[in-house]
Coordinates of C-alpha atoms in Angstrom, one line a residue:
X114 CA 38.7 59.8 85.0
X115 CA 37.1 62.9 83.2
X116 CA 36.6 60.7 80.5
X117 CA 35.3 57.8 81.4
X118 CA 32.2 60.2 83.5
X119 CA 31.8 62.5 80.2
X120 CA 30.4 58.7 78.3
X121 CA 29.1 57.3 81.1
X122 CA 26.9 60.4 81.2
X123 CA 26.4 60.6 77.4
X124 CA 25.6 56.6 77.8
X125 CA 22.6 58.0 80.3
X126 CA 21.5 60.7 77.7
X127 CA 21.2 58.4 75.0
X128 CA 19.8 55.7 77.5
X129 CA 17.0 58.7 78.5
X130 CA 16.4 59.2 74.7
X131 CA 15.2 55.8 74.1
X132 CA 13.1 55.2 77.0
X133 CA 11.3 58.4 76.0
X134 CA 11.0 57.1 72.4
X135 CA 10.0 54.1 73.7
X136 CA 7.1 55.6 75.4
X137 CA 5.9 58.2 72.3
X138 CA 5.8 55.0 70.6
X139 CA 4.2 51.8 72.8
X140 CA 2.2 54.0 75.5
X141 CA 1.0 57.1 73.3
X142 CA 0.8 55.2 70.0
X143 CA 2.8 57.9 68.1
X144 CA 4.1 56.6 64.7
X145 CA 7.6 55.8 64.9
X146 CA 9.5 58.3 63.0
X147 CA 8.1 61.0 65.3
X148 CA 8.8 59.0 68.5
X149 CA 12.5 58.8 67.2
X150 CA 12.9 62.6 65.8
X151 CA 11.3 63.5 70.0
X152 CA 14.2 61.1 71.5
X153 CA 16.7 63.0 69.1
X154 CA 15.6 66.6 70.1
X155 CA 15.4 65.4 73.6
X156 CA 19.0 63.9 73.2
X157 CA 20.7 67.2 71.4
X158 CA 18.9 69.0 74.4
X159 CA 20.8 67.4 76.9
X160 CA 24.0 67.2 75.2
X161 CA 23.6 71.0 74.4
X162 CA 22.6 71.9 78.5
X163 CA 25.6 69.4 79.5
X164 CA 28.5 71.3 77.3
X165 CA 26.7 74.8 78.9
X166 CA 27.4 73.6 82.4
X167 CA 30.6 72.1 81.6
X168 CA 31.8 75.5 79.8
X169 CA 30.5 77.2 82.7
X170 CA 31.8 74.9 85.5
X171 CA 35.7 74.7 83.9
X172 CA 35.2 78.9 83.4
X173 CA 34.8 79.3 87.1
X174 CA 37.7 77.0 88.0
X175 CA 39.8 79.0 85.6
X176 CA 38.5 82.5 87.2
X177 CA 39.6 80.8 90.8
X178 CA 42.7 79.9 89.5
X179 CA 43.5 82.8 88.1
X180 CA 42.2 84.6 91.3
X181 CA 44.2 82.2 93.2
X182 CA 47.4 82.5 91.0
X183 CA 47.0 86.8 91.4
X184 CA 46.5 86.4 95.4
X185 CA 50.0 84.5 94.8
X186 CA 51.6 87.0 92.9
X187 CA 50.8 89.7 95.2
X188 CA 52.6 88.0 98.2
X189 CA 55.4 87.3 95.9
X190 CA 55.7 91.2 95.2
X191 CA 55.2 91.9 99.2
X192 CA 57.6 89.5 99.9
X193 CA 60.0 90.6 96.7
X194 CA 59.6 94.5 97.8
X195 CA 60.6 93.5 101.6
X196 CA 63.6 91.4 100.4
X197 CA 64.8 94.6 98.3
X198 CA 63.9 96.9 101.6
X199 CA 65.9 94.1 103.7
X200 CA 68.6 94.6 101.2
X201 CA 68.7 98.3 100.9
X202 CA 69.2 98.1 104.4
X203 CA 71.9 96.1 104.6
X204 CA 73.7 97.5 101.9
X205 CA 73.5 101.1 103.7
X206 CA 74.2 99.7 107.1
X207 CA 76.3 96.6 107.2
X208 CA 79.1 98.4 105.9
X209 CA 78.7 100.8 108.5
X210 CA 78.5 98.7 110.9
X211 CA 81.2 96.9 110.1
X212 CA 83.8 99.5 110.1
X213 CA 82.1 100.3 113.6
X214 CA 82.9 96.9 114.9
X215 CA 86.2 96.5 113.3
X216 CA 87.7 99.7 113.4
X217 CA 88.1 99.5 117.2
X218 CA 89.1 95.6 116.6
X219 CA 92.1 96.6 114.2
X220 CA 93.0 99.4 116.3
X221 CA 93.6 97.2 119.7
X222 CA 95.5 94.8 116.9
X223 CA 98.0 97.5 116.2
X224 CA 98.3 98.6 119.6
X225 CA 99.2 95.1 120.7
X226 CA 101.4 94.2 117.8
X227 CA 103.7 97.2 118.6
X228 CA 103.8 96.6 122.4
X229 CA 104.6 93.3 121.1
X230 CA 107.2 94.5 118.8
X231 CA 108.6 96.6 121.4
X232 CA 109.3 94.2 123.9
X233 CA 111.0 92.0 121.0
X234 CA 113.2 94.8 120.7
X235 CA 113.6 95.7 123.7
X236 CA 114.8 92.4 124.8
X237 CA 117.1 92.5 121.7
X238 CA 119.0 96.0 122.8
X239 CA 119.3 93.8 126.2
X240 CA 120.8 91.3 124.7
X241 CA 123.4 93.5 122.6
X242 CA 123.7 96.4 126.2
X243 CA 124.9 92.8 127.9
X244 CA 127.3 91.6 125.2
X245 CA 128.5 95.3 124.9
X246 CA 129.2 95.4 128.3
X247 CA 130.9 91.9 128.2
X248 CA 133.5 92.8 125.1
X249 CA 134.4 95.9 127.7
X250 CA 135.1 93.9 130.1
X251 CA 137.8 92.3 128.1
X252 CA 139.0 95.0 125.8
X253 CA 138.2 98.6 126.8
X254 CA 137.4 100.6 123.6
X255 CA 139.4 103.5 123.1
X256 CA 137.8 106.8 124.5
X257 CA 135.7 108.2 121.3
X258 CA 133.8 105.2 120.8
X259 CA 132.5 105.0 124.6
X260 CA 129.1 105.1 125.3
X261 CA 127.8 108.6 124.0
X262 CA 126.5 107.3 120.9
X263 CA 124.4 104.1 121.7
X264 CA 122.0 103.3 119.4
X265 CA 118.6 104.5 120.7
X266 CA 116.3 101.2 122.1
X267 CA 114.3 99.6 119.6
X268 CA 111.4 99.2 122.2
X269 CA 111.3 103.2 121.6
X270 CA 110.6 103.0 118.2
X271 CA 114.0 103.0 116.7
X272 CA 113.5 100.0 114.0
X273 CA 115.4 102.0 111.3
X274 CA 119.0 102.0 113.6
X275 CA 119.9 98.7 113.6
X276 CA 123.1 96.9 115.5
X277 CA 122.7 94.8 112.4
X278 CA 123.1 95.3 109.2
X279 CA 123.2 93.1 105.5
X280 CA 124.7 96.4 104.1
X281 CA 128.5 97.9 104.3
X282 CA 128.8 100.9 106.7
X283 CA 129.6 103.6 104.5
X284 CA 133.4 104.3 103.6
X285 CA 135.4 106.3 106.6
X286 CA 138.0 107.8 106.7
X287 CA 141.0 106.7 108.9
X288 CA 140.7 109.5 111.0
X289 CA 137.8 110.2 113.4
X290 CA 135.0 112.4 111.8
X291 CA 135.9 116.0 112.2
X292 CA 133.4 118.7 112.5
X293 CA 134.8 121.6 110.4
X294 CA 135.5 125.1 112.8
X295 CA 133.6 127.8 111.8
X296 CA 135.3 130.8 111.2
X297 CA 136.0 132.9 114.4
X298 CA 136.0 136.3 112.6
X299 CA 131.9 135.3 111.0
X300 CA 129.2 137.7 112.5
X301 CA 126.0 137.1 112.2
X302 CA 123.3 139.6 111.0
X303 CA 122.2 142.3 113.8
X304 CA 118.8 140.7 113.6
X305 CA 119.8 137.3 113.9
X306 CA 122.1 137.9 117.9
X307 CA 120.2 136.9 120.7
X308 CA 120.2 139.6 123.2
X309 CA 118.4 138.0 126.1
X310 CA 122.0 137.0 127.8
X311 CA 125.7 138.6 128.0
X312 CA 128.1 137.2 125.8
X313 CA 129.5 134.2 127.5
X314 CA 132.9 133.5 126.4
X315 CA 133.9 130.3 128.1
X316 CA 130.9 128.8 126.7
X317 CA 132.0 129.9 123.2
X318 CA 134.9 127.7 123.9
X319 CA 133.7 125.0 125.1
X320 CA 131.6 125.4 121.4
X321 CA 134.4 126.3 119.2
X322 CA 136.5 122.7 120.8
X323 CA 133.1 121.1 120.5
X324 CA 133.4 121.5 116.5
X325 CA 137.4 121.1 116.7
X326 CA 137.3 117.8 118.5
X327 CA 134.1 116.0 117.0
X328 CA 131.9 116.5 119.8
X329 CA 128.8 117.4 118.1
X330 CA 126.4 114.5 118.5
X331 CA 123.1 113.5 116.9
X332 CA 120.3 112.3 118.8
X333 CA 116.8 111.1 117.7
X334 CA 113.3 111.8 119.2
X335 CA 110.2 109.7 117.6
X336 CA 107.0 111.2 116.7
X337 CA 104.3 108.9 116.7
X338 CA 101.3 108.7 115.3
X339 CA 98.0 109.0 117.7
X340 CA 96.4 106.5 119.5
X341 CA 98.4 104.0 117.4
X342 CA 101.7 105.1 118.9
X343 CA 104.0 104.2 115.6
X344 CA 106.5 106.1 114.8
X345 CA 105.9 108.0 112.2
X346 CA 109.3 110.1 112.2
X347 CA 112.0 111.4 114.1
X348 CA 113.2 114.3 115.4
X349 CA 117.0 115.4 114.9
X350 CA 118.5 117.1 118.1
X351 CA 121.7 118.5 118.3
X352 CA 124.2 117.7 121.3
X353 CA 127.7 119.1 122.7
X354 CA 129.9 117.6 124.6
X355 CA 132.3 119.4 126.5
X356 CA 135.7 118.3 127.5
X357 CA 134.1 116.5 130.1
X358 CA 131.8 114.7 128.0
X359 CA 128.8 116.4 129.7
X360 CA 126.0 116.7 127.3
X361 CA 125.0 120.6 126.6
X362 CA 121.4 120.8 125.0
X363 CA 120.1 123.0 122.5
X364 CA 118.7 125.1 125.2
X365 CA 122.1 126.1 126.9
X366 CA 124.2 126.7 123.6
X367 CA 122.1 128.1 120.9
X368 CA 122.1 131.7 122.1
X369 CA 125.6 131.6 122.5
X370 CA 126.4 129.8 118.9
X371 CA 123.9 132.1 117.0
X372 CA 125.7 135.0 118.7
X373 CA 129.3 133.4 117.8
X374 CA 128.0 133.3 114.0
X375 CA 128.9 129.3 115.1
X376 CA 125.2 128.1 114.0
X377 CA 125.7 127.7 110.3
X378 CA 129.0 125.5 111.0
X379 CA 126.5 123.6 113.2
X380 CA 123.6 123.2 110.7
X381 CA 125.9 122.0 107.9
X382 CA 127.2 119.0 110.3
X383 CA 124.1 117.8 111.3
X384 CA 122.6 118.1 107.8
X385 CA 125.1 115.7 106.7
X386 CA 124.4 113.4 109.3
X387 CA 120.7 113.7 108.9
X388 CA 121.2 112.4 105.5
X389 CA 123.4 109.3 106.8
X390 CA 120.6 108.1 109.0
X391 CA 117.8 108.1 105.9
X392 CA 120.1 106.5 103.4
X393 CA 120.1 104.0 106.4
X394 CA 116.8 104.2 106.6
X395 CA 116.0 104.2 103.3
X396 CA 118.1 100.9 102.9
X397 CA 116.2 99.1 105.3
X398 CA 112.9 99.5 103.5
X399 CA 112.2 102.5 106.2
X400 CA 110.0 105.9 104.7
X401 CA 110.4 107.5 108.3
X402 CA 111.1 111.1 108.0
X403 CA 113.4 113.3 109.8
X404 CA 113.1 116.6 111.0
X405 CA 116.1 118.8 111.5
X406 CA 116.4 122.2 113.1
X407 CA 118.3 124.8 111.0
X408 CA 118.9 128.6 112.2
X409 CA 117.7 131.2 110.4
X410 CA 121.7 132.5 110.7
X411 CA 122.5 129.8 108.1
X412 CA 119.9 130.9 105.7
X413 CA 122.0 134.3 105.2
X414 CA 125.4 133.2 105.7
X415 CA 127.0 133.6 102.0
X416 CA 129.5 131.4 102.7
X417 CA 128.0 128.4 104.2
X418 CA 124.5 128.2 102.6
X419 CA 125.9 128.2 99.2
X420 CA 127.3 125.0 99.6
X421 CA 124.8 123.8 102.1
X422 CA 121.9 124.2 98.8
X423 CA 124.2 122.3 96.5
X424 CA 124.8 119.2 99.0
X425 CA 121.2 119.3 99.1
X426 CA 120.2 119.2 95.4
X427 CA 123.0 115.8 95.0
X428 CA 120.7 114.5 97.7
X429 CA 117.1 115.7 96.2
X430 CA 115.7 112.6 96.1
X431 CA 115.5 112.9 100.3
X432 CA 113.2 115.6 99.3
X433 CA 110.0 113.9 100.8
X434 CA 111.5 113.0 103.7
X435 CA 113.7 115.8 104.8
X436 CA 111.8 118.5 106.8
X437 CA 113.8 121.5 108.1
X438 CA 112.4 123.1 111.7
X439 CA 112.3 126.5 112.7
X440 CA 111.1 128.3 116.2
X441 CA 108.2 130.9 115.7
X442 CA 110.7 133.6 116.9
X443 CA 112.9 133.2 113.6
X444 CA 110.1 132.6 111.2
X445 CA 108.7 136.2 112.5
X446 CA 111.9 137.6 112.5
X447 CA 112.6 136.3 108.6
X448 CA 113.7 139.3 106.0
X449 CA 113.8 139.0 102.8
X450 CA 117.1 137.5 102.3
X451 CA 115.6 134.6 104.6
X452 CA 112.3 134.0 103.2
X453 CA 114.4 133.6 99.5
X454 CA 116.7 131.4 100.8
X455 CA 113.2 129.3 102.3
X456 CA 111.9 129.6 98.7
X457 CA 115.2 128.2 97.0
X458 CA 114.9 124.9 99.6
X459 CA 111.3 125.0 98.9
X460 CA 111.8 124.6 95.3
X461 CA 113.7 121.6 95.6
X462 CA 110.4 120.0 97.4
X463 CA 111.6 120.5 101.0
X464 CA 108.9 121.4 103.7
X465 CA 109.1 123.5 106.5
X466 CA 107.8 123.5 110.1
X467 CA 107.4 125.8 113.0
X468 CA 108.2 125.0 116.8
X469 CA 108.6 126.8 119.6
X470 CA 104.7 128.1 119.2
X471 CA 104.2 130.7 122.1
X472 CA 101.3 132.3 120.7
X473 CA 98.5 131.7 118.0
X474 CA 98.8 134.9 116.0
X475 CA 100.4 133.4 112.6
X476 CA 99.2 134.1 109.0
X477 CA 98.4 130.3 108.4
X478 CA 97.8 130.8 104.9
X479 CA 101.3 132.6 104.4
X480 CA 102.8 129.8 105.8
X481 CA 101.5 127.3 103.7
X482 CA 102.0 128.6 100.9
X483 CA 106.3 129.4 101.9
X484 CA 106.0 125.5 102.3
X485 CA 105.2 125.2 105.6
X486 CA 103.4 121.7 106.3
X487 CA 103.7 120.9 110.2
X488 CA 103.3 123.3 113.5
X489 CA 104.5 122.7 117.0
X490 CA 102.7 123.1 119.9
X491 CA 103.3 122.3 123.9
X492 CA 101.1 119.9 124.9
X493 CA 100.9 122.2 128.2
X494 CA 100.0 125.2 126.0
X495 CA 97.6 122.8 123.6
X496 CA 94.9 121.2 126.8
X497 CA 95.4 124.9 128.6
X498 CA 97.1 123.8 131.4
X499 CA 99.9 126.9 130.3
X500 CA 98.1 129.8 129.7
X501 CA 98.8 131.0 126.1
X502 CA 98.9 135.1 124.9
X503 CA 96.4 136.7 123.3
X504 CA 95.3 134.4 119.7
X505 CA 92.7 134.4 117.4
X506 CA 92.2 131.0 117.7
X507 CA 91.5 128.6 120.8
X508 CA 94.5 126.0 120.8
X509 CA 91.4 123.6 120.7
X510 CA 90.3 124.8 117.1
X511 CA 93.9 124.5 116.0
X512 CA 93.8 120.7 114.1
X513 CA 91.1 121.8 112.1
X514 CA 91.9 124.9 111.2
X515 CA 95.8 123.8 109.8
X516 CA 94.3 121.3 108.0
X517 CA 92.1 123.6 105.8
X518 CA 96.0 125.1 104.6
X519 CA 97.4 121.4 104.5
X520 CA 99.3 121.4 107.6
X521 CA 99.4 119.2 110.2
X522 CA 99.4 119.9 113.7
X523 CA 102.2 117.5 116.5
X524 CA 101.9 118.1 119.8
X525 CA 105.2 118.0 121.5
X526 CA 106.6 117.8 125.0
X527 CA 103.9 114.9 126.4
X528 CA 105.1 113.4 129.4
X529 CA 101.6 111.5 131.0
X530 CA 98.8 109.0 129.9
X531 CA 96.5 112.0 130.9
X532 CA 97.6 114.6 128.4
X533 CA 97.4 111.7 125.8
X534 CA 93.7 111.5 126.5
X535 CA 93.6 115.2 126.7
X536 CA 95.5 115.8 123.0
X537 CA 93.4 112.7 121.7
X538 CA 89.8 114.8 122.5
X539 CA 91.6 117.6 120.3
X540 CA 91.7 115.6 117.3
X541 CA 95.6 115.6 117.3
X542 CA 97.2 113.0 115.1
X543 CA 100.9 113.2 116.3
X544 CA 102.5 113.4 119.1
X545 CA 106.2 113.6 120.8
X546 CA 107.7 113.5 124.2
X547 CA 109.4 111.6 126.8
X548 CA 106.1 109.5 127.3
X549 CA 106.8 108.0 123.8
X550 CA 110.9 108.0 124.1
X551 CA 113.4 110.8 125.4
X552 CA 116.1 111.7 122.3
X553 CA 118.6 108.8 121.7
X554 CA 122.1 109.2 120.6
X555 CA 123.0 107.5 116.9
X556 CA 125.7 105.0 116.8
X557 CA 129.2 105.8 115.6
X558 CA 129.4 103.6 112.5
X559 CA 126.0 105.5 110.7
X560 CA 127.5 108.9 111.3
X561 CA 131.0 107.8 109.3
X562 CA 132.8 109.9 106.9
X563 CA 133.0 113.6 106.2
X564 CA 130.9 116.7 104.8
X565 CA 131.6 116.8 100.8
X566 CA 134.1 119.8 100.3
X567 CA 131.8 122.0 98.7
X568 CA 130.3 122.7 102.3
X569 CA 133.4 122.6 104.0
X570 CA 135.3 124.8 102.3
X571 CA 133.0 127.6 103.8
X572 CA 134.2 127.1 107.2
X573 CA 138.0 127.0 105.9

């Protein structure tokens, strides 16, 4: 189309030139080579002001275009910078806002699944209560395998104590487990008797025929983990029966035992059954802990530590897993001869940890570095409802201020949704109490066999 107008208008140039020649030529009587040379001139004249207008003409569309095509480009960088400002954004927020939206999400998720789990379980120990109860019915068991050592209910958190098992029980044998005596004549350091009550001697016989006859038992109290409620570990509690197979609790023998010198005797038993229940554990895929009480008694008793530190270094790859509790009264009451025998276990890569807290003045720092990882607090004592001695610290303060020596702080002894809340406002991140589960007995068949004879040849 450009075209065919640039000849039609060159057609009208050369068209004008004529005529004009024309007229020089027939009207003015001019000869005819000037007539022709003025058409030329007047020709190249127009041609010449036609490619200046042109020129000119296409130069101004090309300045609009190009003022056009900048206008563009400048909304395109607006519109690029907001798409990186919109993206910046995102980048710094989405993922914050999706941990704030999810977090809670997964959180009910594991709640759930574990109530879930627990009812599984709990209909399962049921299920095995009823058939139990059914088998007595037809064939009485004899008297040591009645009920004392039931395995504790899976809807408490005991997954790693199964009725079942794909592995072989270990190797018995074919008498009863005995818990070796300890000697009568033993007596224990000056510092180390309790001197709150009299001597008691009935109950020291009810001890001694506890350790003659087998009736030590082990029970297991879960700590969970906080406001998940999984169990994280267990606890190890020692139990006596007496020749009534009433239950005696830590509470109503230990003075008695550590005055008997009966303590270490005690400690080397439930050692050895601590380390039956995690090689159970351990083979079913289970990285639970356990923590078990020792007396500071055992830690200076020549004859049974010995061989209580060498059953432990055959079994150091429990090291991880194996944490050894001590009350606040003992720790501050450790000598020398204690806090070596804490450094020998803490060598091979056991921790400690202290329960029994009645006040807040502890050298943290000392602690921690003597391998002490965990600290034990009343939940009573913990959300102020038991008013605590004079500290340096408020109980409140206390998660944050173990954690700066890497220790961990478990609140024990909670018994109501309201001190949950309470502990949870504190930043505590385990917990343990009858809310949770009260301390279950361990079945029979885990706790088969006998202490090796390097530690019972100390109580010989």
């Amino acid at each position: 189309m450009a075209r065919a107008t640039t000849i039609f208008i060159f057609l009208c140039m050369g068209v004008i030139a004529a005529s004009v020649s024309a007229i020089m030529m027939f009207q003015f009587a001019r000869p005819a080579g000037e007539a022709f040379t003025l058409g030329l001139a007047l020709l190249c004249a127009m041609i010449v002001v036609h490619l200046v207008f042109t020129r000119q003409r296409d130069r101004s569309d090309v300045s609009a275009r190009v003022a056009e095509l900048e206008e563009r480009v400048l909304e395109v960088d607006q519109d690029v910078g907001n798409l990186e400002g919109r993206l910046t954004g995102m980048e710094t927020n989405l993922p914050r806002r999706t941990r704030e939206e999810i977090d809670p999400l997964f959180a009910e998720v594991e709640v759930l699944g574990s109530l879930i789990k627990q009812m599984a379980e709990a209909m399962a120990g049921m299920e095995d209560r009823i058939d139990e109860q059914d088998q007595r019915a037809v064939a009485p068991p004899p008297r040591e395998q009645l009920g004392h050592y039931e395995e504790a209910p899976r809807a408490l958190g005991y997954s790693g104590i199964d009725r079942t098992s794909d592995q072989a029980p270990p190797r018995a044998d074919p008498a009863p487990p005995r818990a070796e005596p300890a000697p009568r004549s033993a007596a224990p350091p000056p510092s180390a008797v309790p001197r709150d009550n009299p001597p008691d001697p009935a109950l020291r016989r009810t001890i001694q025929e506890a350790l003659d006859n087998n009736r030590v038992d082990l029970f297991l109290q879960p700590l969970v983990t906080l406001p998940q409620r999984q169990v994280r570990d267990y606890e190890a509690l020692t139990r006596i029966r007496d020749h009534n197979d009433v239950f005696l609790e830590p509470v109503d023998f230990i003075e008695e035992a550590t005055r008997a010198g009966m303590m270490p005797a005690i400690d080397n038993l439930m050692l050895f059954r601590a380390i039956q229940v995690l090689r159970r554990l351990t083979n079913r895929n289970r990285r639970s802990g356990l923590f078990v009480n020792l007396s500071s008694q055992t830690l200076v008793d020549e004859r049974f530590f010995p061989g209580f530190l060498d059953f432990l270094r055959a079994n150091n790859g429990f090291s991880d897993q194996l944490t050894f509790e001590f009350t606040q009264r003992d720790v501050s009451e450790m000598g020398a001869l204690e806090h070596e025998s804490l450094a020998a276990l803490a060598e091979l890569g056991f921790r400690f940890s202290i329960d029994r807290v009645t006040n807040l003045r502890l050298d943290f720092k000392s602690l921690s570095d003597r391998g002490f990882r965990f600290v034990k607090l009343h939940a009573s004592r913990l959300v102020g409802a038991e008013r605590m001695p004079d500290s340096h610290i408020h109980p409140a303060d206390l998660g944050d201020l173990l954690r700066r020596f890497a220790m961990e702080l478990i609140v024990d002894h909670i018994e109501t949704e309201a001190q949950v809340l309470e502990v949870l406002d504190l930043d505590a991140r385990i917990g343990q109490g009858y809310l949770f589960s009260p301390p279950r007995p361990v079945r029979p068949e885990v706790l088969q066999g006998r202490p090796p004879k390097a530690m019972r040849r100390a109580a010989e």
